[in-house]
């Protein structure tokens, strides 16, 4: 059985290889949705919702730092690009119509680093 570290490393390799070929083809949100699907394929399930948060930094046109994140209550295998939320530094939803995951408090600190 693979360890968690092995699974993460395999997912990174698969994502890196895949995204190298499609860098210009997909939007940020589509890449995040694909990342969720890859993680799901490697065993992340509904029970990982709070510990398996997927986020990405996003700089706006006026250079403000926001982050894309998945909404609360969606498992990694069902999320679509249109489900992602854009949050500002105060964790307010700038784009999207779902409820943010409560794990975003920690994720916002990681995205600022």
C-alpha positions as a printed Julia matrix, in Angstrom:
113×3 Matrix{Float64}:
   0.0    0.0     0.0
   1.28   3.45   -0.87
   1.96   5.95    1.85
   0.3    9.36    1.79
   3.64  10.88    0.72
   3.88   8.39   -2.18
   0.35   9.25   -3.31
   1.07  12.98   -3.18
   4.32  12.54   -5.11
   2.61  10.44   -7.81
  -0.19  13.0    -8.11
   2.39  15.8    -8.47
   4.2   13.92  -11.22
   0.99  13.19  -13.08
  -0.24  16.78  -12.77
   3.13  18.25  -13.8
   3.35  15.98  -16.83
  -0.22  16.62  -17.86
  -0.16  20.38  -17.34
   3.1   20.76  -19.25
   1.17  19.71  -22.36
  -1.95  21.79  -21.78
  -0.63  24.94  -20.12
  -2.31  27.3   -22.57
  -5.4   25.21  -23.14
  -7.13  25.48  -19.76
  -8.11  28.31  -17.42
  -6.93  28.47  -13.8
 -10.26  27.09  -12.6
 -10.15  24.23  -15.1
  -6.65  23.31  -13.94
  -7.85  23.32  -10.33
 -10.78  21.07  -11.23
  -8.39  18.69  -13.0
  -6.15  18.72   -9.93
  -9.14  17.74   -7.79
  -9.94  14.86  -10.13
  -6.33  13.63  -10.01
  -6.31  13.76   -6.19
  -9.63  11.92   -6.11
  -8.21   9.28   -8.43
  -5.46   8.69   -5.88
  -7.84   8.07   -3.02
  -8.99  11.39   -1.6
 -12.68  11.08   -0.78
 -15.57  13.03    0.73
 -14.12  12.55    4.21
 -11.09  14.62    3.15
 -13.12  17.78    2.52
 -11.69  19.84    5.34
  -8.17  18.41    5.25
  -7.97  18.21    1.46
  -8.52  21.83    0.53
  -7.38  22.84   -2.96
  -6.47  26.5    -3.45
  -4.4   28.62   -5.82
  -3.15  32.18   -5.71
  -4.67  34.61   -8.16
  -3.4   38.12   -8.88
  -6.02  40.52  -10.12
  -5.45  43.09  -12.87
  -4.66  45.71  -10.23
  -2.18  43.32   -8.58
  -4.31  42.37   -5.56
  -3.77  38.89   -4.19
  -6.89  36.69   -4.18
  -7.26  32.92   -4.12
  -9.33  30.35   -5.94
 -10.77  27.7    -3.63
 -13.3   24.92   -3.64
 -16.65  25.42   -1.91
 -17.7   23.7     1.29
 -19.47  20.36    0.95
 -18.15  19.19   -2.41
 -15.93  16.16   -2.76
 -12.91  16.28   -5.02
 -14.4   13.85   -7.54
 -17.5   15.96   -8.24
 -16.15  19.52   -8.39
 -16.22  21.39  -11.72
 -14.34  24.51  -12.77
 -17.52  26.55  -12.4
 -17.78  25.53   -8.72
 -14.58  27.31   -7.63
 -14.81  30.51   -5.63
 -12.53  33.53   -5.81
 -11.87  34.98   -2.35
 -10.17  38.24   -1.44
  -7.7   38.67    1.45
 -10.59  39.15    3.88
 -12.01  35.78    2.72
 -15.04  37.41    1.1
 -16.4   35.77   -2.05
 -15.52  37.93   -5.06
 -16.67  35.45   -7.69
 -18.93  32.42   -7.27
 -22.17  31.65   -5.52
 -21.38  28.86   -3.07
 -20.27  28.8     0.57
 -16.49  28.85    1.16
 -14.81  26.06    3.08
 -13.94  26.98    6.68
 -10.38  25.76    6.09
  -9.79  28.92    4.07
  -8.56  30.79    7.14
  -5.42  28.66    7.12
  -5.21  28.51    3.32
  -5.26  32.29    3.03
  -2.11  32.46    5.17
  -0.42  29.84    2.99
  -1.33  31.7    -0.2
   0.18  34.93    1.16
   3.5   33.25    1.9
